[in-house]
Short mmCIF file of C-alpha atoms in Angstrom, two decimals:
data_model
loop_
_atom_site.label_atom_id
_atom_site.label_comp_id
_atom_site.label_asym_id
_atom_site.label_seq_id
_atom_site.Cartn_x
_atom_site.Cartn_y
_atom_site.Cartn_z
CA MET A 12 -109.79 75.33 168.76
CA ASN A 13 -107.59 73.11 166.55
CA ALA A 14 -110.77 70.58 166.81
CA ALA A 15 -113.35 73.45 165.62
CA ILE A 16 -110.95 74.49 162.54
CA GLY A 17 -110.03 71.13 161.23
CA GLU A 18 -114.04 71.00 161.80
CA SER A 19 -114.39 73.88 159.76
CA THR A 20 -111.92 73.23 156.85
CA HIS A 21 -112.97 69.22 156.00
CA LEU A 22 -114.44 70.02 152.74
CA ARG A 23 -117.45 67.61 151.83
CA HIS A 24 -117.03 65.76 147.61
CA GLY A 25 -118.91 68.40 145.46
CA THR A 26 -118.67 71.31 148.20
CA VAL A 27 -118.31 74.64 146.21
CA VAL A 28 -114.80 76.82 147.11
CA GLY A 29 -114.79 80.29 147.79
CA PRO A 30 -116.90 82.81 148.80
CA PRO A 31 -120.83 82.53 147.74
CA ALA A 32 -122.56 85.57 145.29
CA LEU A 33 -122.37 89.04 146.69
CA PHE A 34 -125.90 89.69 144.75
CA PRO A 35 -127.27 86.56 143.51
CA GLN A 36 -129.81 87.57 140.43
CA PRO A 37 -133.37 86.91 141.82
CA PRO A 38 -136.09 85.18 139.30
CA THR A 39 -137.47 87.88 137.41
CA HIS A 40 -138.99 85.78 134.96
CA HIS A 41 -140.48 82.65 137.67
CA GLY A 42 -143.24 80.98 135.38
CA LEU A 43 -142.88 82.90 132.12
CA LEU A 44 -139.61 80.89 130.81
CA ASP A 45 -138.82 77.21 131.49
CA PRO A 46 -135.72 77.09 132.29
CA LYS A 47 -135.55 73.51 131.23
CA ASN A 48 -136.20 74.73 127.86
CA ILE A 49 -133.09 76.80 127.68
CA PRO A 50 -129.66 75.77 125.66
CA GLN A 51 -126.33 76.40 126.37
CA LEU A 52 -125.88 78.25 123.05
CA LEU A 53 -128.84 80.44 122.32
CA PRO A 54 -130.00 79.69 118.75
CA ASP A 55 -130.91 82.11 115.81
CA ALA A 56 -133.77 82.33 116.67
CA TRP A 57 -133.76 84.05 119.93
CA ALA A 58 -129.81 85.30 119.81
CA TRP A 59 -130.20 88.21 116.88
CA PRO A 60 -130.54 90.91 119.38
CA LEU A 61 -127.27 89.73 120.36
CA ASP A 62 -126.14 90.47 116.94
CA GLU A 63 -126.81 94.38 117.16
CA LEU A 64 -124.59 94.27 119.75
CA ASN A 65 -121.19 94.32 117.73
CA GLY A 66 -119.67 91.86 120.37
CA PRO A 67 -118.26 88.94 121.08
CA ALA A 68 -120.53 86.98 119.43
CA ARG A 69 -120.14 82.80 121.43
CA GLN A 70 -119.45 84.56 124.33
CA LEU A 71 -122.61 86.59 124.47
CA ARG A 72 -124.34 84.13 123.71
CA ARG A 73 -123.51 81.53 126.41
CA ASN A 74 -123.50 84.50 128.83
CA ALA A 75 -127.22 85.39 127.54
CA ALA A 76 -128.09 81.85 128.33
CA ILE A 77 -126.36 81.69 131.71
CA ARG A 78 -128.88 85.28 132.61
CA LEU A 79 -131.60 83.70 130.66
CA VAL A 80 -131.42 81.01 133.43
CA GLN A 81 -130.94 83.53 136.54
CA MET A 82 -133.95 85.14 135.27
CA THR A 83 -136.10 81.92 135.40
CA ARG A 84 -134.86 80.25 138.79
CA GLY A 85 -132.76 83.10 140.03
CA GLY A 86 -129.04 82.42 141.91
CA SER A 87 -125.52 82.96 141.03
CA ARG A 88 -124.10 82.92 137.63
CA ALA A 89 -122.31 79.88 138.76
CA ALA A 90 -125.25 77.96 139.81
CA ALA A 91 -126.87 78.94 136.13
CA ALA A 92 -124.06 77.53 134.49
CA ARG A 93 -123.79 73.97 136.50
CA TYR A 94 -127.56 74.13 135.56
CA LEU A 95 -126.86 74.74 131.76
CA GLY A 96 -124.00 71.88 132.22
CA ILE A 97 -121.11 74.90 131.08
CA ALA A 98 -117.64 74.02 132.20
CA PRO A 99 -116.80 76.49 135.35
CA GLY A 100 -113.17 77.14 132.79
CA ALA A 101 -115.94 78.45 129.87
CA LEU A 102 -118.45 80.52 132.36
CA GLN A 103 -114.84 82.56 133.40
CA SER A 104 -113.55 82.73 130.63
CA ALA A 105 -117.19 84.18 129.03
CA THR A 106 -117.46 86.55 132.64
CA VAL A 107 -113.55 87.98 131.83
CA THR A 108 -114.68 88.77 128.02
CA ILE A 109 -118.10 90.31 128.73
CA ARG A 110 -117.10 92.09 131.66
CA ALA A 111 -114.37 93.52 129.66
CA TRP A 112 -116.66 94.39 126.43
CA GLN A 113 -119.47 96.11 128.84
CA LYS A 114 -116.80 98.80 130.28
CA MET A 115 -117.15 100.54 126.62
CA PRO A 116 -120.06 103.11 126.71
CA GLY A 117 -123.19 101.80 126.16
CA ASN A 118 -122.35 98.51 125.75
CA ALA A 119 -123.79 97.11 129.24
CA ASP A 120 -127.18 98.92 128.93
CA ALA A 121 -127.87 97.38 125.16
CA TYR A 122 -126.71 94.36 126.61
CA GLN A 123 -129.29 94.54 129.28
CA HIS A 124 -132.50 95.55 126.72
CA ALA A 125 -131.09 92.62 124.64
CA LEU A 126 -131.65 90.50 127.10
CA GLN A 127 -134.68 91.54 128.06
CA ARG A 128 -135.70 90.96 124.10
CA ILE A 129 -134.16 87.39 124.30
CA ALA A 130 -136.58 86.57 127.28
CA GLU A 131 -139.74 87.66 125.88
CA ILE A 132 -138.48 86.10 122.18
CA ALA A 133 -138.20 82.74 124.18
CA ALA A 134 -140.91 82.76 126.29
CA ALA A 135 -143.20 83.79 123.14
CA THR A 136 -141.77 80.72 121.43
CA GLU A 137 -142.13 78.63 124.52
CA ALA A 138 -145.80 79.44 124.51
CA ALA A 139 -146.42 79.08 121.20
CA SER A 140 -144.75 75.92 121.18
CA SER A 141 -147.08 74.77 124.28
CA THR A 142 -150.48 76.12 122.58
CA ARG A 143 -149.32 73.98 119.28
CA LEU A 144 -149.06 70.68 121.55
CA THR A 145 -153.08 71.57 123.54
CA ALA A 146 -154.73 72.89 120.31
CA PRO A 147 -157.53 70.64 118.74
CA GLU A 148 -156.00 68.07 115.90
CA GLU A 149 -157.54 69.08 112.52
CA LYS A 150 -160.69 67.37 111.52
CA THR A 151 -160.84 66.36 107.96
CA VAL A 152 -162.80 64.58 105.73
CA GLY A 153 -161.32 61.36 103.71
CA PRO A 154 -157.51 60.63 103.31
CA ARG A 155 -154.97 63.30 104.01
CA THR A 156 -152.47 63.74 100.65
CA ARG A 157 -149.28 65.62 100.28
CA GLY A 158 -149.51 67.71 96.98
CA CYS A 159 -149.27 65.08 94.67
CA GLY A 160 -152.77 63.70 95.52
CA THR A 161 -151.18 60.58 97.39
CA ALA A 162 -153.02 59.72 100.58
CA PHE A 163 -150.91 58.91 103.62
CA PRO A 164 -152.36 57.61 107.21
CA ARG A 165 -153.10 60.17 109.62
CA PRO A 166 -150.44 61.25 112.98
#
């Protein structure tokens, strides 16, 4: 019995301690958005729906990035934060702040709607980027010029 207890309490390096998440988020946007393109702190072009919420801006942006990763990859908040490179302390701080803010009437629903809008913006931005990257090059006749008539080489 002591051997079994000793075996089960031995932790390997890198083992996560604590209970697993009760409700890992399923990937709702898998294939619509590449998690590699999600930054730790969302850019203004994506995060404007959060500005309308009148909440803790920095924590909302960090939490929204975590939620976007969950929406694309599934899994727990901790796994999404690790994927983004967010330190456990920053995750804990954001979680406590956001959960307290969400308890105020209407905030949780408004945040969910903002997350959906952010996911749509991010997916549209990503789709536009990939279209620009794969679009055929413009055909030009003669040298290309910058507004002043000076020729410059084609890229």
